[in-house]
CSV table of C-alpha atoms in Angstrom, one decimal:
chain,number,residue,atom,x,y,z
A,9,MET,CA,9.6,43.4,28.8
A,10,SER,CA,9.6,44.3,25.1
A,11,LEU,CA,11.5,42.3,22.5
A,12,ARG,CA,13.8,45.2,21.9
A,13,SER,CA,14.7,45.2,25.6
A,14,LEU,CA,15.4,41.5,25.5
A,15,LEU,CA,17.6,41.8,22.5
A,16,SER,CA,19.5,44.7,24.0
A,17,LEU,CA,20.2,42.6,27.2
A,18,ASN,CA,21.5,39.8,25.0
A,19,VAL,CA,24.0,42.3,23.5
A,20,LEU,CA,24.8,44.1,26.8
A,21,ILE,CA,25.4,41.0,29.0
A,22,PRO,CA,28.4,39.6,27.0
A,23,VAL,CA,30.0,43.0,27.0
A,24,LEU,CA,29.5,43.5,30.7
A,25,ALA,CA,30.8,39.9,31.3
A,26,MET,CA,34.0,40.7,29.4
A,27,ILE,CA,34.4,44.0,31.4
A,28,ALA,CA,34.0,42.0,34.6
A,29,LEU,CA,36.5,39.4,33.5
A,30,ALA,CA,39.1,42.1,32.7
A,31,THR,CA,38.5,43.7,36.1
A,32,ALA,CA,38.4,40.5,38.2
A,33,TRP,CA,41.2,38.5,36.5
A,34,PRO,CA,44.2,40.4,38.1
A,35,MET,CA,42.7,39.7,41.6
A,36,LYS,CA,41.1,36.3,40.9
A,37,ASP,CA,42.8,34.7,44.0
A,38,SER,CA,41.5,37.3,46.4
A,39,LEU,CA,38.0,38.4,45.3
A,40,GLY,CA,35.7,40.1,47.9
A,41,THR,CA,32.2,38.8,48.5
A,42,GLY,CA,30.6,41.6,46.5
A,43,MET,CA,32.8,40.8,43.4
A,44,VAL,CA,32.1,37.1,43.8
A,45,ILE,CA,28.4,37.8,43.6
A,46,VAL,CA,28.8,40.1,40.6
A,47,VAL,CA,30.9,37.5,38.7
A,48,ALA,CA,28.4,34.7,39.6
A,49,VAL,CA,25.5,36.8,38.2
A,50,LEU,CA,27.4,37.7,35.0
A,51,LEU,CA,28.6,34.1,34.6
A,52,ALA,CA,25.0,32.8,34.7
A,53,GLY,CA,23.9,35.7,32.4
A,54,ALA,CA,26.7,34.8,29.9
A,55,VAL,CA,25.7,31.2,29.9
A,56,LEU,CA,22.0,32.1,29.2
A,57,THR,CA,23.1,34.7,26.6
A,58,ALA,CA,25.4,32.2,24.8
A,59,VAL,CA,22.6,29.7,24.4
A,60,HIS,CA,20.2,32.4,23.3
A,61,HIS,CA,22.5,33.4,20.5
A,62,ALA,CA,23.1,29.7,19.7
A,63,GLU,CA,19.3,29.4,19.4
A,64,VAL,CA,19.3,32.3,16.9
A,65,VAL,CA,21.9,30.5,14.8
A,66,ALA,CA,20.0,27.3,15.2
A,67,HIS,CA,16.8,28.8,13.9
A,68,LYS,CA,18.6,30.0,10.8
A,69,VAL,CA,20.1,26.6,10.0
A,70,GLY,CA,17.0,24.6,10.9
A,71,GLU,CA,16.6,21.1,12.5
A,72,PRO,CA,18.3,18.9,13.4
A,73,TYR,CA,21.3,21.2,12.9
A,74,GLY,CA,19.8,23.6,15.5
A,75,SER,CA,19.8,21.1,18.3
A,76,LEU,CA,23.4,20.2,17.4
A,77,VAL,CA,24.4,23.9,17.6
A,78,LEU,CA,22.9,24.2,21.0
A,79,ALA,CA,24.4,21.0,22.3
A,80,VAL,CA,27.9,21.9,21.1
A,81,ALA,CA,27.7,25.4,22.5
A,82,VAL,CA,26.6,24.1,25.9
A,83,THR,CA,29.4,21.4,25.9
A,84,VAL,CA,32.0,24.0,25.1
A,85,ILE,CA,30.9,25.9,28.2
A,86,GLU,CA,31.0,22.6,30.2
A,87,VAL,CA,34.5,21.8,29.0
A,88,ALA,CA,35.7,25.3,29.8
A,89,LEU,CA,34.3,25.1,33.4
A,90,ILE,CA,35.8,21.6,34.0
A,91,VAL,CA,39.3,22.5,32.7
A,92,SER,CA,39.3,25.8,34.5
A,93,MET,CA,38.5,24.1,37.8
A,94,MET,CA,40.9,21.2,37.3
A,95,ILE,CA,43.7,23.7,36.7
A,96,SER,CA,42.8,25.4,40.0
A,97,GLY,CA,43.5,22.0,41.7
A,98,GLY,CA,41.9,21.1,45.0
A,99,ASP,CA,40.8,17.8,46.5
A,100,GLY,CA,38.2,17.1,43.9
A,101,ALA,CA,40.2,17.9,40.8
A,102,ALA,CA,41.0,14.2,40.0
A,103,SER,CA,37.3,13.3,39.8
A,104,LEU,CA,35.8,16.6,38.6
A,105,ALA,CA,35.5,15.5,35.0
A,106,ARG,CA,33.9,12.2,35.9
A,107,ASP,CA,31.4,13.9,38.3
A,108,THR,CA,30.4,16.6,35.8
A,109,ILE,CA,30.0,14.2,32.9
A,110,PHE,CA,27.9,11.8,34.9
A,111,ALA,CA,25.8,14.6,36.3
A,112,ALA,CA,25.3,15.9,32.7
A,113,ILE,CA,24.2,12.4,31.6
A,114,MET,CA,21.7,12.0,34.5
A,115,ILE,CA,20.3,15.6,34.1
A,116,THR,CA,19.9,15.3,30.3
A,117,THR,CA,18.5,11.7,30.1
A,118,ASN,CA,16.3,11.9,33.2
A,119,GLY,CA,15.8,15.6,33.9
A,120,ILE,CA,15.5,17.2,30.5
A,121,ALA,CA,13.9,14.2,28.8
A,122,GLY,CA,11.7,13.4,31.8
A,123,LEU,CA,10.4,17.0,32.3
A,124,SER,CA,9.8,17.4,28.5
A,125,LEU,CA,7.9,14.1,28.4
A,126,LEU,CA,5.8,15.0,31.5
A,127,VAL,CA,5.0,18.5,30.2
A,128,GLY,CA,4.1,17.2,26.7
A,129,ALA,CA,1.9,14.4,28.1
A,130,LEU,CA,0.1,16.8,30.5
A,131,ARG,CA,-0.6,19.2,27.6
A,132,TYR,CA,-1.3,16.8,24.7
A,133,GLY,CA,-1.9,13.4,26.3
A,134,LEU,CA,0.5,11.2,24.2
A,135,PRO,CA,3.5,13.1,22.7
A,136,MET,CA,5.0,11.4,19.7
A,137,PHE,CA,8.6,11.2,18.6
A,138,ASN,CA,10.7,9.2,16.1
A,139,ALA,CA,11.8,6.0,17.9
A,140,GLU,CA,14.5,5.2,15.3
A,141,GLY,CA,16.5,8.4,15.8
A,142,THR,CA,15.9,8.6,19.5
A,143,GLY,CA,16.8,5.0,20.0
A,144,ALA,CA,20.1,5.5,18.1
A,145,ALA,CA,20.8,8.4,20.4
A,146,VAL,CA,20.2,6.3,23.5
A,147,ALA,CA,22.4,3.5,22.2
A,148,THR,CA,25.2,6.0,21.6
A,149,VAL,CA,24.8,7.4,25.1
A,150,ALA,CA,24.9,3.9,26.6
A,151,THR,CA,28.0,2.9,24.7
A,152,MET,CA,30.0,6.1,25.3
A,153,GLY,CA,29.0,6.2,28.9
A,154,ALA,CA,30.1,2.6,29.5
A,155,LEU,CA,33.4,3.1,27.7
A,156,THR,CA,34.4,6.2,29.5
A,157,LEU,CA,32.8,6.0,33.0
A,158,VAL,CA,32.0,2.4,33.8
A,159,LEU,CA,35.0,0.4,32.4
A,160,PRO,CA,37.7,2.5,34.3
A,161,ALA,CA,36.2,1.1,37.5
A,162,PHE,CA,37.1,-2.4,36.5
A,163,THR,CA,40.4,-2.1,34.6
A,164,THR,CA,43.5,-3.3,36.4
A,165,THR,CA,46.5,-1.8,34.5
A,166,VAL,CA,46.5,1.2,36.8
A,167,PRO,CA,45.3,1.0,40.4
A,168,GLY,CA,42.2,3.0,41.2
A,169,PRO,CA,39.2,4.1,39.1
A,170,GLU,CA,41.4,5.5,36.2
A,171,TYR,CA,42.6,4.5,32.8
A,172,SER,CA,46.2,4.0,31.8
A,173,PRO,CA,47.5,6.5,29.2
A,174,ASN,CA,46.9,4.0,26.4
A,175,GLN,CA,43.4,3.2,27.6
A,176,LEU,CA,42.6,6.9,28.0
A,177,VAL,CA,43.7,7.5,24.4
A,178,PHE,CA,41.5,4.6,23.2
A,179,ALA,CA,38.5,6.0,25.1
A,180,ALA,CA,39.1,9.5,23.7
A,181,LEU,CA,39.3,8.2,20.1
A,182,ALA,CA,36.3,6.0,20.5
A,183,SER,CA,34.3,8.9,21.9
A,184,VAL,CA,35.3,11.1,18.9
A,185,VAL,CA,34.5,8.4,16.4
A,186,LEU,CA,31.1,7.7,17.9
A,187,TYR,CA,30.2,11.4,18.2
A,188,THR,CA,31.2,12.0,14.6
A,189,LEU,CA,29.2,9.0,13.4
A,190,PHE,CA,26.2,10.2,15.4
A,191,VAL,CA,26.4,13.8,14.0
A,192,SER,CA,26.8,12.4,10.5
A,193,THR,CA,23.7,10.2,11.0
A,194,GLN,CA,21.7,13.0,12.5
A,195,THR,CA,22.5,15.7,9.9
A,196,ARG,CA,23.0,13.8,6.7
A,197,ARG,CA,22.1,10.2,5.7
A,198,HIS,CA,19.2,9.7,8.2
A,199,ARG,CA,18.2,13.3,9.0
A,200,ASP,CA,14.5,12.4,8.9
A,201,PHE,CA,14.9,10.2,11.9
A,202,PHE,CA,15.6,13.3,14.0
A,203,LEU,CA,12.8,15.6,12.7
A,204,PRO,CA,9.5,16.2,14.6
A,205,VAL,CA,6.7,13.8,13.7
A,206,THR,CA,2.9,14.1,13.6
A,207,ASP,CA,0.4,12.1,15.5
A,208,LYS,CA,0.4,9.6,12.6
A,209,GLY,CA,4.2,9.2,12.8
A,210,THR,CA,5.0,11.1,9.6
A,211,VAL,CA,7.7,13.7,9.5
A,212,GLU,CA,6.5,17.2,10.0
A,213,PRO,CA,7.5,20.0,7.6
A,214,GLU,CA,10.0,22.5,8.8
A,215,ASP,CA,8.9,24.8,11.5
A,216,ASP,CA,7.3,27.8,9.9
A,217,HIS,CA,5.8,29.5,13.0
A,218,ALA,CA,8.4,32.2,13.0
A,219,GLU,CA,10.4,33.8,10.3
A,220,PRO,CA,14.1,32.8,10.4
A,221,PRO,CA,16.5,35.5,11.4
A,222,THR,CA,18.2,37.6,8.7
A,223,GLY,CA,21.8,36.9,7.7
A,224,LYS,CA,22.9,40.1,9.4
A,225,ARG,CA,21.3,39.1,12.7
A,226,THR,CA,22.6,35.6,12.5
A,227,ALA,CA,26.2,36.9,11.9
A,228,ALA,CA,25.8,39.2,14.9
A,229,SER,CA,24.5,36.4,17.1
A,230,LEU,CA,27.5,34.2,16.0
A,231,VAL,CA,29.9,36.9,17.1
A,232,LEU,CA,28.1,37.5,20.4
A,233,LEU,CA,28.0,33.8,21.0
A,234,LEU,CA,31.8,33.6,20.7
A,235,ILE,CA,32.2,36.6,23.0
A,236,ALA,CA,29.9,35.1,25.6
A,237,LEU,CA,31.8,31.8,25.5
A,238,VAL,CA,35.1,33.5,26.0
A,239,ALA,CA,33.6,35.3,29.0
A,240,VAL,CA,32.3,32.1,30.4
A,241,VAL,CA,35.7,30.5,30.2
A,242,GLY,CA,37.4,33.4,32.0
A,243,LEU,CA,34.7,34.0,34.6
A,244,ALA,CA,34.5,30.3,35.4
A,245,LYS,CA,38.2,30.4,36.2
A,246,VAL,CA,37.6,33.4,38.4
A,247,GLU,CA,34.6,31.9,40.2
A,248,SER,CA,35.9,28.3,40.7
A,249,PRO,CA,37.3,28.9,44.2
A,250,ALA,CA,34.0,30.4,45.4
A,251,ILE,CA,32.0,27.4,44.0
A,252,GLU,CA,34.2,24.9,45.8
A,253,ALA,CA,34.0,26.9,49.0
A,254,ALA,CA,30.2,27.2,48.8
A,255,VAL,CA,29.9,23.4,48.4
A,256,ALA,CA,32.2,22.7,51.3
A,257,ALA,CA,30.3,25.3,53.5
A,258,ALA,CA,27.0,23.5,52.8
A,259,GLY,CA,28.5,20.3,54.0
A,260,PHE,CA,28.1,18.5,50.7
A,261,PRO,CA,30.6,16.1,49.3
A,262,ASN,CA,33.2,17.6,47.0
A,263,SER,CA,31.8,15.6,44.1
A,264,PHE,CA,28.7,17.8,44.2
A,265,VAL,CA,30.8,20.5,42.5
A,266,GLY,CA,30.4,18.5,39.3
A,267,VAL,CA,26.6,18.5,39.8
A,268,VAL,CA,26.7,22.3,40.2
A,269,ILE,CA,28.6,22.8,37.0
A,270,ALA,CA,26.3,20.5,35.0
A,271,MET,CA,23.1,22.2,36.4
A,272,LEU,CA,24.5,25.6,35.5
A,273,VAL,CA,25.4,24.8,31.9
A,274,LEU,CA,22.3,22.7,31.2
A,275,LEU,CA,19.7,25.1,32.6
A,276,PRO,CA,19.2,26.9,29.3
A,277,GLU,CA,19.0,23.5,27.5
A,278,THR,CA,16.3,22.5,29.9
A,279,ILE,CA,14.3,25.7,29.2
A,280,ALA,CA,14.7,25.2,25.4
A,281,ALA,CA,13.6,21.6,25.6
A,282,VAL,CA,10.5,22.3,27.7
A,283,ARG,CA,9.5,25.1,25.3
A,284,ALA,CA,9.8,22.7,22.4
A,285,SER,CA,7.6,20.2,24.2
A,286,VAL,CA,5.0,22.9,24.9
A,287,ARG,CA,4.9,23.5,21.1
A,288,ARG,CA,4.3,19.8,20.6
A,289,ARG,CA,7.7,19.2,19.1
A,290,MET,CA,8.9,16.4,21.4
A,291,GLN,CA,11.6,15.2,19.0
A,292,ILE,CA,13.4,18.5,19.3
A,293,SER,CA,13.3,18.1,23.1
A,294,LEU,CA,14.7,14.7,22.9
A,295,ASN,CA,17.3,15.8,20.4
A,296,LEU,CA,18.4,18.4,22.9
A,297,ALA,CA,18.5,15.9,25.8
A,298,TYR,CA,20.3,13.0,24.2
A,299,GLY,CA,22.4,15.2,21.9
A,300,SER,CA,23.7,17.2,24.9
A,301,ALA,CA,24.6,13.9,26.7
A,302,ILE,CA,26.4,12.6,23.6
A,303,ALA,CA,28.3,15.9,23.1
A,304,SER,CA,29.1,16.0,26.8
A,305,ILE,CA,31.0,12.7,26.6
A,306,GLY,CA,32.2,12.9,23.0
A,307,LEU,CA,33.8,16.4,23.4
A,308,THR,CA,34.7,16.5,27.1
A,309,ILE,CA,36.6,13.2,27.3
A,310,PRO,CA,39.0,14.0,24.4
A,311,ALA,CA,39.5,17.5,25.7
A,312,ILE,CA,40.3,16.2,29.2
A,313,ALA,CA,42.6,13.5,27.7
A,314,VAL,CA,44.6,16.3,25.9
A,315,ALA,CA,44.6,18.5,29.0
A,316,SER,CA,45.9,15.6,31.1
A,317,ILE,CA,49.2,15.9,29.3
A,318,TRP,CA,50.0,19.0,31.3
A,319,LEU,CA,47.7,18.7,34.2
A,320,GLN,CA,49.2,17.2,37.3
A,321,GLY,CA,47.7,14.4,39.4
A,322,PRO,CA,45.5,11.4,38.6
A,323,LEU,CA,42.3,11.4,36.5
A,324,HIS,CA,39.6,9.4,38.1
A,325,LEU,CA,36.9,8.4,35.5
A,326,GLY,CA,35.5,5.2,37.0
A,327,LEU,CA,32.1,5.5,38.7
A,328,GLY,CA,31.3,4.0,42.1
A,329,ALA,CA,28.8,1.1,42.5
A,330,THR,CA,25.9,3.4,43.3
A,331,GLN,CA,26.5,5.5,40.2
A,332,ILE,CA,26.8,2.4,38.0
A,333,VAL,CA,23.5,1.1,39.2
A,334,LEU,CA,21.8,4.5,38.5
A,335,PHE,CA,23.5,4.7,35.0
A,336,ALA,CA,22.3,1.1,34.1
A,337,LEU,CA,18.8,1.8,35.4
A,338,THR,CA,18.7,5.0,33.4
A,339,ILE,CA,19.7,3.3,30.2
A,340,VAL,CA,17.1,0.5,30.7
A,341,VAL,CA,14.3,2.9,31.4
A,342,SER,CA,15.3,5.1,28.5
A,343,VAL,CA,15.2,2.2,26.1
A,344,LEU,CA,11.7,1.2,27.3
A,345,THR,CA,10.6,4.9,27.0
A,346,VAL,CA,11.8,5.4,23.4
A,347,VAL,CA,11.0,2.1,21.8
A,348,PRO,CA,7.2,2.8,21.4
A,349,GLY,CA,7.8,6.2,19.8
A,350,ARG,CA,5.3,7.8,22.2
A,351,ALA,CA,5.2,8.4,26.0
A,352,THR,CA,2.8,9.0,28.8
A,353,ARG,CA,3.1,11.2,31.9
A,354,LEU,CA,4.1,8.1,33.9
A,355,GLN,CA,7.3,7.6,31.8
A,356,GLY,CA,8.2,11.3,32.4
A,357,GLY,CA,7.6,10.8,36.1
A,358,VAL,CA,9.8,7.7,36.2
A,359,HIS,CA,12.7,9.6,34.6
A,360,LEU,CA,12.3,12.5,37.1
A,361,ALA,CA,12.2,10.0,40.0
A,362,LEU,CA,15.6,8.7,38.8
A,363,LEU,CA,16.9,12.3,38.6
A,364,ALA,CA,15.7,12.9,42.2
A,365,ALA,CA,17.5,9.7,43.4
A,366,PHE,CA,20.7,10.9,41.7
A,367,LEU,CA,20.5,14.3,43.3
A,368,PHE,CA,19.6,12.9,46.8
A,369,LEU,CA,22.5,10.4,46.7
A,370,ALA,CA,24.9,13.0,45.4
A,371,VAL,CA,24.2,15.0,48.7
A,372,ASN,CA,23.9,11.8,50.9
A,373,PRO,CA,26.1,9.2,49.2
């Protein structure tokens, strides 16, 4: 397929997605099987297209701003899907945010990071990255994850694995502050910590393998990115009953809905990270992995906290014992992976084994 065809598809899909949204919205509670399939295809296409246009904008602004643009774009999609499905209600609405955020953490820190490390090690032997920046990202993920997903399982002000209103406000504010500090560190004072490094550990010059897009093309991609995100929000609302029904029909726990959401929105990030590792730019891969995890917590928790003002029912954030063990093990392994500033295929395999354990236990808790 020619580049022109690819570009035309990236323009056509958001338009088709908006047309499908306008068509399906009036009958969203009684969609036929054919329309459900069409909406699902266009929803996936809108997600991929949104991230493509985010990549165009990212290429224009450079690293590490590019990784930040991708992470924020994907997280907006994630928040839209979560809120849409929570508004729809259902048995799993109370724990949907928790299940999706935890799935996003496991997929990014073990799936995206692990696959990127494995591909990079198989291709180049010993991929290098900046331990200072990546270590700071892992520390941020660990702190935000513990504050928002682990502590609610142990607090006693409100019965069950949930925060009281005051505790939820504190967790939301802490998430916003930590996310803001991380972005400031990544893009301003210590920007070099998040740029690709050479085999000798020195920072590489800006990527000059491809010419940056023109201002006109960047502006067009920004507009199409916004259109695609609006389409994703609407189509997610339309498709949410079908996703829940499919999970139930497969006999999986209702919590697996969160895994489906996370896998859907993080697929483009995974592709982008693996492509970066193939180009021997492991730091970009890890920026995408850990940056997406941080954005997932730092933007989703505050959004859910605000949405809880009008959403009915409890908000379960606390993880179960099995999930806490997996989270703790993931953080320990991640620290051991990033401290040396280089990794082997074994370390990539260990992270993928943790992802496999998470997915298996999500289906067979």
